[in-house]
Each structure stands twice: as C-alpha cells, then as structure tokens.
Amino acid sequence: MSMKSNIVDWSTITSFVTEAFIGYGIPKEDAKICADVLLESDKRGIESHGVNRFKPIYLDRIKAGIQNPVTNFEILKETATTAVVDGHDGMGQVIGVKSMNMAIEKAKKYGMGMVVARNSTHYGIAGYYATMATKAGCIGITGTNARPSIAPTFGVENKLGTNPLTFGMPTDEDFPFVLDCATSITQRGRIEYYSRVGKPTPAGMVIGRDGETKTDSDQILSDLNTGHAALAPLGGIGEELAGYKGYGYATVVEILSAALQQGSFLQRLTGIDENGKKGPYHLGHFFIAIDTEAFLGLEAFKKTCGDILRELRSSAKAPGCEHIFTAGEKEYLVWQERKDSGVPVNEAVQQEIIKVRDELGLVQYKFPFE
C-alpha cells in the first residue's frame, strides 16, 4: 500500500533543507547549492533523488563521519581546456557545481572544456550539471561512478555502479533536451523509493545469485549490500534484449569517472573500509562543456535541435498512444504542475524531516503534515 503524501510549498522546504544542511556544518553558500540540487530532483519529478534522500544519503553520512560538510575543492592539475580536481570527500553537489562551472568557463574561451573530479560523494541528479551547460549555451555531458550495483552481462555479481551517462542540449523550446538516466534498468534510489512506499520492484530489474529475478524491495536493498543481488543493465538480463549495451555504457562511465583522475572504481566504491567499517565512497565524476558558438552559433544550434525534437514528437503514434515525448519534456511538464504548489513528501520522509527539525531545534518550521 502506498504511503500518503503531503505537499510542502517550495519556499518552506527550500529554507528548511538549507538550514538543516547549515545545522550539520555545511557553510551557508554551499548549503544553498546542496539544497538547490536536491530539490531540483523533486521539481523534475525525480523523487528518488530529492527529499527522499535528504537524510539517509547526506545528513546521516555527515553524522557518520564518512562525508565532510566543509568541501575542500583542490585543483590538482589544470590546462587551458582541462582540469583534475580533488573534493576531499566533501559535498558532491558543491564539487559538481564548481567543476561544471570550470568546464563551462573553459568552453567559453576555447570551445570545449572538461573537468574530472576525484574523492567526491553523491552529487545528486546528473541532469542538474548538464542543464547548467545548456543555460550557458553549451552542450553539457556528465557522468559519475557509484557504489557497485550492476552485474555485467552473463554475471550475477554487482560490480558497476548505476553510472548515468547524461547529455544536455540547448533548444529553442521552453526546456532543453536533457537525457539523464542510469545505465541500469532502474537505480538503487528507485528501489529505495519502492521500499519506502511499500511497493515491490517490477520483475526483471534485479537478478539474484541464482540467476533469477527478484521483486521484494526491502530484501533487494539488503541483498545489494551483501552482494546477493545485482541490478540488470539497460536491456536486461543476458543478451537477448541487448543488455550488453547497457553494460558497455556503464563501463564507459566507470572508465571516464576513474581513469582520468586515477581514482577508485568498481568494488572499491562500496563505502566499506578494509576493517569492514563504513568509510568514504571516493566517487569520481566527469564534466564536459562544448560551446555551440564555437561551431555555427547558439541560435542555429537551438533551432535545428528544436526542429529535430518537434519532428520526433509529431511522428506517427502507436495505437492507443496520445503523445510522443522527447528527453526533458516530462520533467518540464512536472514542473509546470508543481511550481505553484510544492514538493510531495511521503509519510516516511515526513518523519525524517520532523526528526531533523527537532534535533536541530528549528522550531520555526511547522509542516502541513503535522
């Protein structure tokens, strides 16, 4: 049975999340960045990466001492068009925003820019950083490795992260083209969401050690941590539905996230140290910005990009289907529905919010679900 959700207006939830981050030791300006990235997920309807993860992924890790609230953003090596940075296990959102800003700045000067980050943490939705580039008139590309979740084709051991390969393109429409998706059929955050709201995981998304599909969301989360379950790559289990393609793209992201900055990879990203205790994840990211003005100009690019998307949406539809979507469109439509109301917060997250509020003494906040 699904948990009941209540709507919290954007002003209240933004202010609360920001102050809670500050209460956990994150500097004010960094806290604003973290809150903006987090809530952008909910604005786009990507609830698996929004307030659902506010406490367990960020606050709990800070409290456990495996993530630093103050981000030491260090440039290890830099050229005119590239940079390698070290986040020293600080806030992934801060590392991500600073890195993509560097890539955009380089692209505006030289046409293209790429920045890779090491020793980072969960940076939220990858589409946030690709959209930063589109707002600057650039093509944006980003990816990150993550704790092991995906089994390689013909395997049952979780080796690769869900490793999104994300692209953003500016268009002449009200929203950019943003393709932001994991290289697995689903991501761990979605299963966490299913668990929170009491839903089973659809069959075919997760494989057990016996090679059979698994659907118990609570058990899957436990089994993913112990290596007794793994997510299937895009395309699914085996080769019949081209699961090797998702496996291949996940590997591309793993290489680009780790090899250029000589960081951790695969099962070195479990967050468990050599003594079996929780430790930093040491994630890697990459950020690429390509300035459209370095080619035939932004307006020309936006027009052609928009024409391609409009032609796709106007193509012949399958029987019973009313609309063909292009990447970024559904997220834009969700924002149009939610912008004047707020973020839906389910009962499990409501209790977490109240707990954080009371812990930090933020007594000025009263929520509609109380």
Short mmCIF file of C-alpha atoms in Angstrom, two decimals:
data_model
loop_
_atom_site.label_atom_id
_atom_site.label_comp_id
_atom_site.label_asym_id
_atom_site.label_seq_id
_atom_site.Cartn_x
_atom_site.Cartn_y
_atom_site.Cartn_z
CA MET A 1 0.00 0.00 0.00
CA SER A 2 1.38 3.40 -0.97
CA MET A 3 2.15 5.93 1.73
CA LYS A 4 0.15 9.14 1.79
CA SER A 5 1.98 12.26 0.61
CA ASN A 6 1.50 15.85 1.68
CA ILE A 7 2.55 18.93 -0.27
CA VAL A 8 5.09 21.32 1.26
CA ASP A 9 5.47 24.65 -0.54
CA TRP A 10 8.80 25.36 -2.25
CA SER A 11 9.74 28.30 -0.08
CA THR A 12 9.31 26.34 3.16
CA ILE A 13 11.07 23.18 2.03
CA THR A 14 13.94 25.12 0.44
CA SER A 15 14.51 27.19 3.55
CA PHE A 16 14.25 24.16 5.84
CA VAL A 17 16.63 21.95 3.81
CA THR A 18 19.14 24.80 3.57
CA GLU A 19 19.05 25.48 7.32
CA ALA A 20 19.29 21.78 8.10
CA PHE A 21 22.40 21.50 5.92
CA ILE A 22 23.85 24.51 7.74
CA GLY A 23 22.98 22.84 11.04
CA TYR A 24 25.09 19.87 10.01
CA GLY A 25 28.12 22.09 9.43
CA ILE A 26 27.82 22.96 5.74
CA PRO A 27 28.76 26.61 5.04
CA LYS A 28 25.77 28.77 4.09
CA GLU A 29 26.60 29.27 0.39
CA ASP A 30 27.43 25.58 -0.02
CA ALA A 31 24.19 24.66 1.78
CA LYS A 32 22.24 26.72 -0.76
CA ILE A 33 23.90 24.79 -3.59
CA CYS A 34 23.16 21.43 -1.95
CA ALA A 35 19.52 22.37 -1.38
CA ASP A 36 19.10 23.61 -4.94
CA VAL A 37 20.48 20.41 -6.47
CA LEU A 38 18.45 18.23 -4.12
CA LEU A 39 15.13 19.98 -4.71
CA GLU A 40 15.67 20.23 -8.46
CA SER A 41 15.07 16.48 -8.43
CA ASP A 42 11.61 16.96 -6.96
CA LYS A 43 10.89 19.82 -9.33
CA ARG A 44 11.52 17.44 -12.21
CA GLY A 45 9.56 14.58 -10.65
CA ILE A 46 12.70 12.54 -9.94
CA GLU A 47 11.60 11.75 -6.41
CA SER A 48 14.18 9.00 -5.94
CA HIS A 49 16.89 11.71 -5.69
CA GLY A 50 15.03 14.51 -3.91
CA VAL A 51 13.93 14.94 -0.30
CA ASN A 52 13.62 11.14 -0.12
CA ARG A 53 17.43 11.09 0.11
CA PHE A 54 17.91 14.25 2.18
CA LYS A 55 18.60 12.49 5.49
CA PRO A 56 19.93 8.99 4.66
CA ILE A 57 22.32 9.95 1.86
CA TYR A 58 23.63 13.29 3.09
CA LEU A 59 22.90 14.07 6.75
CA ASP A 60 23.47 10.52 8.02
CA ARG A 61 26.77 10.26 6.15
CA ILE A 62 27.97 13.55 7.61
CA LYS A 63 26.99 12.34 11.09
CA ALA A 64 28.77 9.03 10.48
CA GLY A 65 31.96 10.92 9.63
CA ILE A 66 32.27 9.47 6.14
CA GLN A 67 31.43 12.72 4.33
CA ASN A 68 32.82 16.17 5.07
CA PRO A 69 30.35 19.07 5.43
CA VAL A 70 33.07 21.59 4.52
CA THR A 71 34.26 20.99 0.96
CA ASN A 72 37.95 21.44 0.24
CA PHE A 73 37.91 21.90 -3.55
CA GLU A 74 41.51 21.44 -4.69
CA ILE A 75 42.77 21.80 -8.27
CA LEU A 76 45.44 19.12 -8.78
CA LYS A 77 46.24 19.81 -12.43
CA GLU A 78 44.94 22.31 -14.97
CA THR A 79 45.41 23.16 -18.63
CA ALA A 80 43.56 25.63 -20.84
CA THR A 81 40.81 23.11 -21.57
CA THR A 82 41.05 20.50 -18.80
CA ALA A 83 41.36 20.14 -15.05
CA VAL A 84 41.65 17.44 -12.41
CA VAL A 85 40.16 18.35 -9.03
CA ASP A 86 40.02 16.66 -5.62
CA GLY A 87 36.90 17.10 -3.49
CA HIS A 88 38.39 15.51 -0.37
CA ASP A 89 35.13 13.68 0.37
CA GLY A 90 33.17 16.94 0.67
CA MET A 91 29.67 17.64 -0.64
CA GLY A 92 29.23 16.16 -4.10
CA GLN A 93 26.82 18.91 -5.16
CA VAL A 94 29.37 21.62 -4.38
CA ILE A 95 32.11 19.69 -6.18
CA GLY A 96 29.79 19.17 -9.14
CA VAL A 97 28.71 22.80 -9.48
CA LYS A 98 32.26 24.12 -9.19
CA SER A 99 33.56 21.54 -11.67
CA MET A 100 30.90 22.21 -14.30
CA ASN A 101 31.40 25.95 -13.89
CA MET A 102 35.10 25.41 -14.62
CA ALA A 103 34.27 23.33 -17.70
CA ILE A 104 31.85 26.00 -18.98
CA GLU A 105 34.38 28.78 -18.42
CA LYS A 106 37.00 26.86 -20.40
CA ALA A 107 34.49 26.10 -23.16
CA LYS A 108 33.62 29.80 -23.49
CA LYS A 109 37.31 30.60 -24.00
CA TYR A 110 38.47 27.65 -26.08
CA GLY A 111 35.35 25.93 -27.43
CA MET A 112 35.48 22.89 -25.15
CA GLY A 113 36.26 22.18 -21.52
CA MET A 114 36.49 19.03 -19.42
CA VAL A 115 36.95 18.64 -15.68
CA VAL A 116 37.27 15.36 -13.76
CA ALA A 117 36.80 15.08 -10.01
CA ARG A 118 38.19 12.57 -7.54
CA ASN A 119 37.35 11.79 -3.91
CA SER A 120 33.81 13.07 -4.27
CA THR A 121 30.46 11.93 -2.89
CA HIS A 122 26.93 11.52 -4.23
CA TYR A 123 26.29 14.59 -6.40
CA GLY A 124 22.53 14.30 -6.89
CA ILE A 125 20.88 14.22 -10.32
CA ALA A 126 23.40 14.37 -13.14
CA GLY A 127 20.92 16.37 -15.22
CA TYR A 128 21.45 19.38 -12.96
CA TYR A 129 25.00 19.80 -14.26
CA ALA A 130 24.09 19.14 -17.89
CA THR A 131 21.40 21.83 -17.55
CA MET A 132 23.98 24.27 -16.15
CA ALA A 133 25.74 23.92 -19.51
CA THR A 134 22.58 24.39 -21.58
CA LYS A 135 21.79 27.61 -19.70
CA ALA A 136 25.23 28.87 -20.77
CA GLY A 137 24.56 27.98 -24.42
CA CYS A 138 26.70 24.85 -24.25
CA ILE A 139 26.23 21.15 -24.75
CA GLY A 140 26.74 19.52 -21.38
CA ILE A 141 27.89 15.96 -20.70
CA THR A 142 28.48 14.42 -17.29
CA GLY A 143 28.72 11.06 -15.60
CA THR A 144 29.64 9.52 -12.27
CA ASN A 145 30.56 6.13 -10.96
CA ALA A 146 28.83 4.82 -7.85
CA ARG A 147 28.78 2.00 -5.33
CA PRO A 148 28.55 -1.42 -7.04
CA SER A 149 25.05 -2.31 -8.19
CA ILE A 150 25.07 -3.61 -11.81
CA ALA A 151 26.09 -7.12 -12.82
CA PRO A 152 27.97 -7.45 -16.14
CA THR A 153 26.18 -9.37 -18.88
CA PHE A 154 26.22 -13.10 -18.04
CA GLY A 155 27.24 -12.25 -14.46
CA VAL A 156 25.35 -12.11 -11.16
CA GLU A 157 27.85 -10.12 -9.06
CA ASN A 158 27.28 -6.40 -8.59
CA LYS A 159 30.40 -4.74 -9.98
CA LEU A 160 29.47 -1.47 -11.73
CA GLY A 161 27.57 1.49 -10.33
CA THR A 162 24.33 2.70 -11.89
CA ASN A 163 26.65 5.14 -13.72
CA PRO A 164 24.48 7.72 -15.53
CA LEU A 165 25.69 8.99 -18.91
CA THR A 166 23.94 12.35 -19.17
CA PHE A 167 23.61 14.85 -22.03
CA GLY A 168 22.07 18.32 -22.14
CA MET A 169 21.41 20.31 -25.35
CA PRO A 170 20.02 23.87 -25.57
CA THR A 171 16.90 24.21 -27.75
CA ASP A 172 14.59 26.99 -28.95
CA GLU A 173 11.78 25.49 -26.83
CA ASP A 174 10.82 26.26 -23.23
CA PHE A 175 13.00 23.42 -21.99
CA PRO A 176 16.34 21.91 -23.05
CA PHE A 177 16.90 18.35 -24.24
CA VAL A 178 18.26 16.57 -21.16
CA LEU A 179 18.83 12.82 -21.21
CA ASP A 180 19.56 11.83 -17.61
CA CYS A 181 19.27 8.14 -16.88
CA ALA A 182 21.16 5.33 -15.23
CA THR A 183 22.85 2.65 -17.32
CA SER A 184 20.85 0.06 -15.36
CA ILE A 185 17.15 -0.60 -15.93
CA THR A 186 16.50 1.15 -12.65
CA GLN A 187 18.67 2.76 -9.97
CA ARG A 188 19.14 1.93 -6.31
CA GLY A 189 17.34 5.15 -5.37
CA ARG A 190 14.20 3.97 -7.16
CA ILE A 191 14.24 0.70 -5.21
CA GLU A 192 14.73 2.71 -2.01
CA TYR A 193 11.64 4.67 -3.03
CA TYR A 194 9.66 1.45 -3.68
CA SER A 195 10.71 0.24 -0.23
CA ARG A 196 9.61 3.48 1.43
CA VAL A 197 6.16 3.41 -0.14
CA GLY A 198 5.68 -0.34 0.26
CA LYS A 199 5.81 -1.38 -3.39
CA PRO A 200 7.52 -4.42 -4.96
CA THR A 201 10.26 -3.88 -7.53
CA PRO A 202 9.00 -4.84 -11.02
CA ALA A 203 10.27 -8.20 -12.22
CA GLY A 204 13.32 -8.17 -14.50
CA MET A 205 15.11 -5.23 -12.90
CA VAL A 206 17.16 -7.19 -10.36
CA ILE A 207 18.97 -10.53 -10.61
CA GLY A 208 19.85 -12.80 -7.71
CA ARG A 209 22.88 -15.04 -7.29
CA ASP A 210 20.75 -17.91 -8.63
CA GLY A 211 20.21 -16.01 -11.88
CA GLU A 212 16.52 -15.43 -11.16
CA THR A 213 14.72 -12.09 -10.95
CA LYS A 214 13.94 -10.57 -7.52
CA THR A 215 10.99 -8.32 -6.57
CA ASP A 216 10.96 -7.87 -2.75
CA SER A 217 12.18 -4.26 -2.46
CA ASP A 218 13.30 -4.49 1.19
CA GLN A 219 15.16 -7.73 0.57
CA ILE A 220 16.74 -6.36 -2.61
CA LEU A 221 18.21 -3.40 -0.73
CA SER A 222 19.70 -5.78 1.81
CA ASP A 223 20.95 -8.17 -0.87
CA LEU A 224 22.53 -5.37 -2.90
CA ASN A 225 24.66 -4.52 0.14
CA THR A 226 25.74 -8.11 0.69
CA GLY A 227 26.32 -8.96 -2.96
CA HIS A 228 23.39 -11.39 -3.15
CA ALA A 229 21.58 -9.28 -5.75
CA ALA A 230 22.55 -7.02 -8.62
CA LEU A 231 20.75 -4.59 -10.90
CA ALA A 232 20.33 -5.57 -14.52
CA PRO A 233 21.92 -3.23 -17.09
CA LEU A 234 19.79 -1.38 -19.63
CA GLY A 235 18.40 -4.02 -21.95
CA GLY A 236 18.00 -6.53 -19.15
CA ILE A 237 19.44 -9.85 -18.13
CA GLY A 238 21.52 -11.64 -20.80
CA GLU A 239 21.96 -10.65 -24.46
CA GLU A 240 18.55 -11.33 -25.97
CA LEU A 241 17.29 -7.79 -25.28
CA ALA A 242 20.75 -6.23 -25.74
CA GLY A 243 21.71 -5.97 -22.08
CA TYR A 244 25.33 -5.88 -23.24
CA LYS A 245 24.69 -2.33 -24.48
CA GLY A 246 23.77 -1.04 -21.04
CA TYR A 247 26.71 -2.97 -19.60
CA GLY A 248 29.02 -1.37 -22.16
CA TYR A 249 27.83 2.18 -21.48
CA ALA A 250 28.11 1.64 -17.71
CA THR A 251 31.72 0.59 -18.29
CA VAL A 252 32.40 3.72 -20.38
CA VAL A 253 31.20 5.89 -17.48
CA GLU A 254 33.29 3.89 -15.00
CA ILE A 255 36.43 4.42 -17.07
CA LEU A 256 35.87 8.14 -17.66
CA SER A 257 35.00 8.67 -13.99
CA ALA A 258 38.07 6.88 -12.64
CA ALA A 259 40.89 6.53 -15.14
CA LEU A 260 41.48 10.23 -15.94
CA GLN A 261 41.82 11.12 -12.26
CA GLN A 262 43.30 7.78 -11.07
CA GLY A 263 40.50 7.23 -8.58
CA SER A 264 38.66 4.30 -7.06
CA PHE A 265 36.47 2.05 -9.20
CA LEU A 266 34.14 -0.96 -9.17
CA GLN A 267 34.06 -2.72 -5.78
CA ARG A 268 36.49 -0.25 -4.25
CA LEU A 269 33.46 2.07 -4.09
CA THR A 270 31.45 0.10 -1.54
CA GLY A 271 31.92 2.63 1.27
CA ILE A 272 33.35 -0.14 3.45
CA ASP A 273 36.98 0.04 4.51
CA GLU A 274 39.50 -2.79 4.94
CA ASN A 275 38.29 -3.33 8.52
CA GLY A 276 34.68 -3.77 7.47
CA LYS A 277 33.63 -0.36 8.79
CA LYS A 278 31.84 2.44 6.93
CA GLY A 279 34.18 4.81 5.13
CA PRO A 280 34.14 7.49 2.43
CA TYR A 281 32.96 6.42 -1.04
CA HIS A 282 35.65 8.30 -3.01
CA LEU A 283 33.44 8.70 -6.11
CA GLY A 284 34.66 10.11 -9.42
CA HIS A 285 32.80 12.40 -11.86
CA PHE A 286 33.45 13.96 -15.25
CA PHE A 287 32.04 17.17 -16.70
CA ILE A 288 32.24 18.27 -20.34
CA ALA A 289 31.03 21.57 -21.81
CA ILE A 290 31.03 22.31 -25.55
CA ASP A 291 30.28 25.87 -26.63
CA THR A 292 27.88 25.93 -29.58
CA GLU A 293 29.23 29.37 -30.56
CA ALA A 294 32.50 27.64 -31.47
CA PHE A 295 30.63 25.93 -34.31
CA LEU A 296 27.88 27.72 -36.27
CA GLY A 297 26.35 29.61 -33.37
CA LEU A 298 23.93 29.07 -30.50
CA GLU A 299 20.74 30.22 -32.23
CA ALA A 300 21.34 27.98 -35.23
CA PHE A 301 22.02 25.02 -32.95
CA LYS A 302 18.93 25.67 -30.84
CA LYS A 303 16.71 25.93 -33.92
CA THR A 304 17.93 22.69 -35.50
CA CYS A 305 17.81 20.88 -32.17
CA GLY A 306 14.24 22.08 -31.64
CA ASP A 307 13.25 21.09 -35.18
CA ILE A 308 14.56 17.55 -34.61
CA LEU A 309 12.64 17.20 -31.36
CA ARG A 310 9.40 18.62 -32.80
CA GLU A 311 9.59 16.30 -35.78
CA LEU A 312 10.08 13.31 -33.48
CA ARG A 313 7.09 14.29 -31.34
CA SER A 314 4.88 14.79 -34.39
CA SER A 315 5.69 11.40 -35.92
CA ALA A 316 3.12 8.59 -36.24
CA LYS A 317 1.97 7.28 -32.87
CA ALA A 318 1.31 3.71 -31.86
CA PRO A 319 -2.35 2.70 -31.45
CA GLY A 320 -3.71 3.94 -28.13
CA CYS A 321 -0.82 6.34 -27.54
CA GLU A 322 -1.56 10.05 -27.48
CA HIS A 323 1.88 11.64 -27.16
CA ILE A 324 5.50 11.02 -28.09
CA PHE A 325 7.91 12.59 -25.63
CA THR A 326 11.49 13.80 -26.01
CA ALA A 327 14.03 13.83 -23.17
CA GLY A 328 13.43 16.63 -20.69
CA GLU A 329 9.81 17.18 -21.71
CA LYS A 330 8.17 15.12 -18.98
CA GLU A 331 10.33 16.81 -16.34
CA TYR A 332 9.30 20.21 -17.67
CA LEU A 333 5.62 19.22 -17.52
CA VAL A 334 6.00 18.04 -13.93
CA TRP A 335 7.49 21.41 -13.01
CA GLN A 336 4.55 23.20 -14.64
CA GLU A 337 2.23 21.16 -12.42
CA ARG A 338 4.25 21.61 -9.23
CA LYS A 339 5.68 25.13 -9.46
CA ASP A 340 2.69 26.79 -7.78
CA SER A 341 2.15 24.07 -5.17
CA GLY A 342 5.25 22.39 -3.80
CA VAL A 343 7.00 19.10 -3.21
CA PRO A 344 5.08 15.92 -2.33
CA VAL A 345 6.51 14.36 0.84
CA ASN A 346 5.56 10.80 1.77
CA GLU A 347 4.99 9.64 5.34
CA ALA A 348 8.41 8.07 5.83
CA VAL A 349 10.17 11.27 4.77
CA GLN A 350 7.76 13.35 6.85
CA GLN A 351 9.01 11.56 9.96
CA GLU A 352 12.63 12.12 8.94
CA ILE A 353 12.01 15.84 8.41
CA ILE A 354 10.39 16.17 11.83
CA LYS A 355 13.27 14.27 13.43
CA VAL A 356 15.87 16.55 11.81
CA ARG A 357 13.90 19.67 12.72
CA ASP A 358 13.62 18.65 16.36
CA GLU A 359 17.25 17.56 16.54
CA LEU A 360 18.45 20.94 15.24
CA GLY A 361 15.91 22.99 17.18
CA LEU A 362 14.42 24.57 14.04
CA VAL A 363 11.19 25.23 15.90
CA GLN A 364 10.04 27.92 13.49
CA TYR A 365 9.06 25.24 10.95
CA LYS A 366 5.56 23.80 11.04
CA PHE A 367 4.64 21.45 8.23
CA PRO A 368 1.20 20.72 6.72
CA PHE A 369 1.53 17.02 7.55
CA GLU A 370 1.70 17.66 11.31
#
